[in-house]
Coordinates of C-alpha atoms and ligand atoms in Angstrom, one line a residue:
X62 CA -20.8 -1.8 -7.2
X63 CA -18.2 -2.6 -9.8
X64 CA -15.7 -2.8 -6.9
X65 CA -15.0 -3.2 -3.6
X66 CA -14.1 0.3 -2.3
X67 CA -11.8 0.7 0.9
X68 CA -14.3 3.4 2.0
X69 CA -17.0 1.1 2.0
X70 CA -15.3 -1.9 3.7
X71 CA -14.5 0.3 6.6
X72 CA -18.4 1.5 7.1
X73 CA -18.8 -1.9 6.8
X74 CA -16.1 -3.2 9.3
X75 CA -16.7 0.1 11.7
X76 CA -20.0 1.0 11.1
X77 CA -19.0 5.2 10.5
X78 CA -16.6 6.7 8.0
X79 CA -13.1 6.0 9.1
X80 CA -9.8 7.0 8.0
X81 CA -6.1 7.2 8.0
X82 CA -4.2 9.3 9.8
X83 CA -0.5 9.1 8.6
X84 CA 2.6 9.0 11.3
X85 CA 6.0 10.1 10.5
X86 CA 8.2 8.4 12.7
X87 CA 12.7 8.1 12.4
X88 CA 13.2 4.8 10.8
X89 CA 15.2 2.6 8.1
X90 CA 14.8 0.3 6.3
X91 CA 16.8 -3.0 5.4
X92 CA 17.1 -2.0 1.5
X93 CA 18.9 0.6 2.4
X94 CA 21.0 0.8 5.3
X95 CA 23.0 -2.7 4.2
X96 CA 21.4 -5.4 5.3
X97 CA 20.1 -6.4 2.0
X98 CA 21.2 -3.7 0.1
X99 CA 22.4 -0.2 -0.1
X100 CA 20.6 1.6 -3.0
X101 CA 17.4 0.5 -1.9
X102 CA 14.3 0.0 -4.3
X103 CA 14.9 1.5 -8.2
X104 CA 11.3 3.3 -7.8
X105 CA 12.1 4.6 -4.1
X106 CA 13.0 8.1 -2.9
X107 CA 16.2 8.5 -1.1
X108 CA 14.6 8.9 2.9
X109 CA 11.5 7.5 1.8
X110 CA 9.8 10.1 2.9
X111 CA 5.5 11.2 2.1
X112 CA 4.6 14.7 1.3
X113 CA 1.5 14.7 3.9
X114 CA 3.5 13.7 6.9
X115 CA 3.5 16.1 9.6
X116 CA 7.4 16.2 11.5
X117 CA 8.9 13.4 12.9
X118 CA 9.9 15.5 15.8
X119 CA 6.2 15.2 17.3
X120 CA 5.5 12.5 19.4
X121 CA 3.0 9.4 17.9
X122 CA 0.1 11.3 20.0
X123 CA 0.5 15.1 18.7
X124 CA 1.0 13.4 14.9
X125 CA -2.6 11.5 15.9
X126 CA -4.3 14.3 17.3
X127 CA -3.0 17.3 15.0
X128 CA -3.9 14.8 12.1
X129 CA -7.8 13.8 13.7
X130 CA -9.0 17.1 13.9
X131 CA -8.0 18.3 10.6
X132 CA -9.5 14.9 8.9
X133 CA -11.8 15.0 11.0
X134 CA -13.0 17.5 10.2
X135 CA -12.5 18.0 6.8
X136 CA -13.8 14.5 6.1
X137 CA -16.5 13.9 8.5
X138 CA -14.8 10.6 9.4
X139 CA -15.3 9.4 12.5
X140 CA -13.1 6.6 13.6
X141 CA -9.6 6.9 12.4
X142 CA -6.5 4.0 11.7
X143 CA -3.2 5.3 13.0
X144 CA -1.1 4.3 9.8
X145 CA 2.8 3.9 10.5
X146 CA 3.5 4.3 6.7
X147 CA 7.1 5.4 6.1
X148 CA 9.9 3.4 5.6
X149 CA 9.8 -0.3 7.4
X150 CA 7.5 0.4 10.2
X151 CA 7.9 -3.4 11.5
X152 CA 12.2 -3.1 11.4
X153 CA 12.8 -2.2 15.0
X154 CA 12.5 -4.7 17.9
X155 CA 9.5 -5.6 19.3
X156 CA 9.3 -4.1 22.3
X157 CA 10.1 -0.6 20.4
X158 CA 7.0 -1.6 17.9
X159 CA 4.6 -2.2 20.6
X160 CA 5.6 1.2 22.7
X161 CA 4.6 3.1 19.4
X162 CA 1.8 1.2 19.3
X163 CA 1.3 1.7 22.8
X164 CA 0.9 5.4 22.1
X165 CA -1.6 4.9 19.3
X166 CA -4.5 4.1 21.7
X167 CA -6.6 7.4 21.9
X168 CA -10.1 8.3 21.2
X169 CA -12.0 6.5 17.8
X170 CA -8.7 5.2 16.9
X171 CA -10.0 1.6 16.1
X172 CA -6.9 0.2 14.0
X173 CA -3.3 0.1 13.3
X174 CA -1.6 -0.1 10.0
X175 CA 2.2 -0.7 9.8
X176 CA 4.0 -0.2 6.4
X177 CA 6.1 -3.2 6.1
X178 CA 8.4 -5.6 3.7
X179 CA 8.0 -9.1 3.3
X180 CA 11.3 -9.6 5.0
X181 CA 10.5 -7.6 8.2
X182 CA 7.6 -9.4 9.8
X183 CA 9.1 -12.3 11.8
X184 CA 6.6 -15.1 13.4
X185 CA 7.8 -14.1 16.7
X186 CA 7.2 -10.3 16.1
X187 CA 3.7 -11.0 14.6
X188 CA 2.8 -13.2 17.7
X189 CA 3.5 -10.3 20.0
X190 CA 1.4 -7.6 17.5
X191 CA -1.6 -10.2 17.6
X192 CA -1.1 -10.3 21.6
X193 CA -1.7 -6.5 21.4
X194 CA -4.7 -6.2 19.6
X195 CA -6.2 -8.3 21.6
X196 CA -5.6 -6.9 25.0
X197 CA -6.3 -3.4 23.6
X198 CA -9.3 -4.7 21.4
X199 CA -8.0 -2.7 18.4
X200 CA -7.4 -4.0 15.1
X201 CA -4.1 -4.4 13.4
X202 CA -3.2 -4.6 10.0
X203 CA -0.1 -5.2 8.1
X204 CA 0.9 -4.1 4.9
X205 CA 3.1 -6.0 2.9
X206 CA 5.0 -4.2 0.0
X207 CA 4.8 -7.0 -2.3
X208 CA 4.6 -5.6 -5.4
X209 CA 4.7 -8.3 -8.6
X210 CA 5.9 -11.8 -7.9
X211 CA 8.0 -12.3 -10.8
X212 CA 11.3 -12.6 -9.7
X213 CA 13.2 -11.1 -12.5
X214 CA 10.9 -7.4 -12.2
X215 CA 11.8 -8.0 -8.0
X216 CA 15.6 -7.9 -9.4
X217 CA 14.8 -5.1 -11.5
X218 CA 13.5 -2.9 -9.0
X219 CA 16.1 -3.9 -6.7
X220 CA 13.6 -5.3 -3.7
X221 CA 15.6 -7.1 -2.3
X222 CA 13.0 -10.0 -1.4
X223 CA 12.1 -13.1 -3.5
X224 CA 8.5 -13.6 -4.4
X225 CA 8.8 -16.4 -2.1
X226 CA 9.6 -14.8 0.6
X227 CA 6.0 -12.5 -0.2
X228 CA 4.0 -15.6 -0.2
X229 CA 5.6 -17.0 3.4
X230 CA 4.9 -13.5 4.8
X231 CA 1.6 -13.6 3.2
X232 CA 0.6 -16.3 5.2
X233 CA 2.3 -15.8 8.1
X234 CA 0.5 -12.9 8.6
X235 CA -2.8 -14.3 8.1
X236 CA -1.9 -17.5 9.8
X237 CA -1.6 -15.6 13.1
X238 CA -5.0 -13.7 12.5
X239 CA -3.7 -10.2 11.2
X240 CA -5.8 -8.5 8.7
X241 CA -3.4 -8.3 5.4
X242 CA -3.4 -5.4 3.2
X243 CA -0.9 -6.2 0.0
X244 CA 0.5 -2.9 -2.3
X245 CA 1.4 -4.4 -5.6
X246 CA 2.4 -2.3 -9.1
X247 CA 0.9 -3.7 -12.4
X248 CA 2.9 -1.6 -14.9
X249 CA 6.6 -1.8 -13.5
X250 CA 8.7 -2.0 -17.3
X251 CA 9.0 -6.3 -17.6
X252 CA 5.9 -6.8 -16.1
X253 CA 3.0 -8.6 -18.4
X254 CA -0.6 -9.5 -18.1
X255 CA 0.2 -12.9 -16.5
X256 CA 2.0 -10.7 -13.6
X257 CA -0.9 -9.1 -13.0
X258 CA -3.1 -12.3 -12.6
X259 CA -0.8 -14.1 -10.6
X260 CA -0.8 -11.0 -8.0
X261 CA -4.4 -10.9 -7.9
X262 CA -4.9 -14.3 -7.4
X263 CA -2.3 -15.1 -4.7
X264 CA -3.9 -12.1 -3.0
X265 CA -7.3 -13.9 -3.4
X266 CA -5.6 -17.0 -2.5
X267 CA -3.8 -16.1 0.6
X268 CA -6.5 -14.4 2.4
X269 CA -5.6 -10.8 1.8
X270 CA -8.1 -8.0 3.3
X271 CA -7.2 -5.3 1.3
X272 CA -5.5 -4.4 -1.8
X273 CA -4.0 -0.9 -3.4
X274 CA -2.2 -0.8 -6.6
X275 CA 0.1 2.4 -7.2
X276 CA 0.7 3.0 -10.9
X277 CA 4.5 3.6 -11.4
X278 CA 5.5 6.9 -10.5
X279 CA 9.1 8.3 -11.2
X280 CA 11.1 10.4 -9.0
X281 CA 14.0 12.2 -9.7
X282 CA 17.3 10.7 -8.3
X283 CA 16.4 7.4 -8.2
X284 CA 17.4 4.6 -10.3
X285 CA 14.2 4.3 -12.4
X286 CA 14.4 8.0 -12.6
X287 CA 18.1 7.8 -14.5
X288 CA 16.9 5.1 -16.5
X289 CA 13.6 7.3 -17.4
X290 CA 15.7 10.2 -18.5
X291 CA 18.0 8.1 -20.3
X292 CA 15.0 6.7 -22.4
X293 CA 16.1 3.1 -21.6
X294 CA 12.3 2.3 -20.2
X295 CA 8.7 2.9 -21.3
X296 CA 5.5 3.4 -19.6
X297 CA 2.5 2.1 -21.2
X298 CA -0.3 4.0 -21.9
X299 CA -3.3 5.3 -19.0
X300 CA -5.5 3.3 -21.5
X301 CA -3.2 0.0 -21.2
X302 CA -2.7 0.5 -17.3
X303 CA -6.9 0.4 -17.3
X304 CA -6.8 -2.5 -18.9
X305 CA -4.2 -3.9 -16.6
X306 CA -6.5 -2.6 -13.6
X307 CA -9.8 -4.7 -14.6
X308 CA -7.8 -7.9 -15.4
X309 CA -6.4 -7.4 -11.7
X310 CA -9.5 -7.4 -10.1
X311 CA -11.6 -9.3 -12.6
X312 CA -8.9 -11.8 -10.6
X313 CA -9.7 -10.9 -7.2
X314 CA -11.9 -12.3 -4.9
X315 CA -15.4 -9.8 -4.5
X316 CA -14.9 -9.3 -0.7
X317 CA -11.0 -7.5 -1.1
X318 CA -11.3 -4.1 -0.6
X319 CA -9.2 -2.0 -2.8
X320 CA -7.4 1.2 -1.8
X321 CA -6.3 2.8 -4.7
X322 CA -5.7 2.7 -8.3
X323 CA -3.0 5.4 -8.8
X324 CA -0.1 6.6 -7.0
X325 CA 0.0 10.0 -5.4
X326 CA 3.3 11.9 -6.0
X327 CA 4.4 15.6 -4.9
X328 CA 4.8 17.2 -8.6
X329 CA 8.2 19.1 -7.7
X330 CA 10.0 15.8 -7.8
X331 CA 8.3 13.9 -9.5
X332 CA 9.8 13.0 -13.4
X333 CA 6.1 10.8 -14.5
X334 CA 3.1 10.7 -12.9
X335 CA 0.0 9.6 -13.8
X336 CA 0.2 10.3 -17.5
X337 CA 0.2 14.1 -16.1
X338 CA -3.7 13.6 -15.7
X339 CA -5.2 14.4 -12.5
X340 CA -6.0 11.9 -9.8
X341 CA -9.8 12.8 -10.3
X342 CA -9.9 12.7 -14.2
X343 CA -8.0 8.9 -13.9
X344 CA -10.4 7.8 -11.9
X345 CA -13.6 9.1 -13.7
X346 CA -12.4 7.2 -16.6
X347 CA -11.7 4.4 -15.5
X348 CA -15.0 4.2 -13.5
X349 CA -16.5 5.0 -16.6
X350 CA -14.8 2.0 -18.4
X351 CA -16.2 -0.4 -15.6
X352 CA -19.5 1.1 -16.6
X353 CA -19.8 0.7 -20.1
X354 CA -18.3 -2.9 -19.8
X355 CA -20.6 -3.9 -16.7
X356 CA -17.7 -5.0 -15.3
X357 CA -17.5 -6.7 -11.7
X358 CA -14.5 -7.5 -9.2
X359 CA -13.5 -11.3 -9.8
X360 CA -15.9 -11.8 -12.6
X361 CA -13.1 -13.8 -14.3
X362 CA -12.1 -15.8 -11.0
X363 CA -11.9 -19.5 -12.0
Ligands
LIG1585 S1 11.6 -1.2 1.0 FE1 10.4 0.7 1.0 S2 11.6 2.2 2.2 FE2 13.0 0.5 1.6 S3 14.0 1.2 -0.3 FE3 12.2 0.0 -0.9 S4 10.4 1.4 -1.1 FE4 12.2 2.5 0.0

């Protein structure tokens, strides 16, 4: 296996094929609504919204259930993670958290996932989601929009948060037991090869459970989007971005799972995306390139 696949670390972990099952839930997020910043992240979509989510109108449980028998069935998976993954799922009070996790305990849901900023996961608020999963034996994991730690790209995209601040939450969350899950870019414009190594091995470092890269996408209406048009940035290639890809996790420890390679945009508003190659034809090359080289996950890890 040139890699360690998500998929595979949850038959692992679960024993059966498990999956997501996305929640839309009301929410905000502190890049946008002032408390950091107003314009929120260069790359993100005013509302912040996905294109799978089902209405935020339906309570946690109809989202769940509608969402289970359709994957369920479509997908054979068994066991299923109730993934809070729009805007800042952990920027709420506690006690507001843990009711919505509260209503995430039905049948073969085995794990939570909340979607979450560096700067949104106080100690105190961690305590009380390790608390949970303990006395409802279901896993938890939080993850961590880090992105690059090079401070000058976090400026560029307008984060908000230092690359410090990633690295405290980092370990915060693993210092309280959490499984850590860390979404990081590798071709943001600024970014360079030793970017991508020092991602991959803070992720190794740190403890991280799971990693998944988007590759930039650009919607329309959003910062990066005006400076796409305005031809002030560049994209490198899909055959650069591979190479980028297999430095990353020649970097990272073998037993990371990895989510994803590419990002996954709705077309209609989307300005770039994926080279305008499909999902499926992305990853058949690069698959292909792991192949020919023989290449392993951390086969270049000091
Ligand atoms: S932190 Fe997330 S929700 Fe907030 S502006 Fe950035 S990408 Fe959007």
């Amino acid at each position: 296996m040139a890699y360690y696949k998500l998929s595979q670390s949850l038959i692992d972990r679960y024993g059966v094929k498990t999956y997501k099952l996305p929640i839309n839930v009301p929410g905000s997020c502190p890049n946008r609504d002032g408390l950091r910043s107003r314009g929120g992240c260069s790359f993100c979509a005013e509302g912040a919204m996905d294109f799978e989510l089902l209405d935020a109108k339906k309570s946690i449980g109809d989202q769940l259930l509608r969402n289970k028998e359709y994957i369920g069935s479509r997908y054979g998976a068994k066991k299923f993670i109730a993934y809070f993954q729009n805007y800042t799922a952990t920027y709420r009070p506690t006690e507001e958290l843990i009711s919505m996790m509260e209503e995430c305990l039905i049948e073969d849901v085995v794990e939570i996932s909340l979607s979450t900023r560096p700067d949104c996961v106080p100690r105190e608020m961690l305590e009380e989601i390790k608390k949970f999963s303990d006395k409802n034996s279901v896993q938890v994991t939080i993850e961590l929009g880090v992105q690059c730690l090079n401070d000058q790209v976090l400026i560029h995209m307008n984060r908000g948060h230092t690359a410090e601040e990633s690295l405290e939450a980092m370990k915060a969350v693993k210092d309280v037991g959490l499984n850590l899950a860390i979404h990081g870019i590798l071709n943001y414009p600024g970014m360079d090869n030793q970017d991508v190594v020092d991602l991959a091995q803070a992720c190794s470092d740190y403890g991280a459970d799971r990693v998944k890269l988007h590759s930039l996408y650009i919607e329309r209406g959003t910062k990066l989007g005006q400076l796409y048009e305005a031809g002030e940035i560049e994209i490198c290639s899909f055959e650069d971005y591979f190479e980028r890809v297999l430095l990353f996790l020649g970097h990272l420890k073998e037993d990371i799972a990895v989510e994803r390679f590419f990002a996954r945009a709705p077309e209609e508003t989307s300005l770039f995306c994926n080279w305008s190659r499909s999902w499926r034809y992305l990853m058949g090359q690069i698959e292909a390139v792991m192949e020919e080289r023989d290449f392993h996950q951390g086969q270049d890890r000091r």
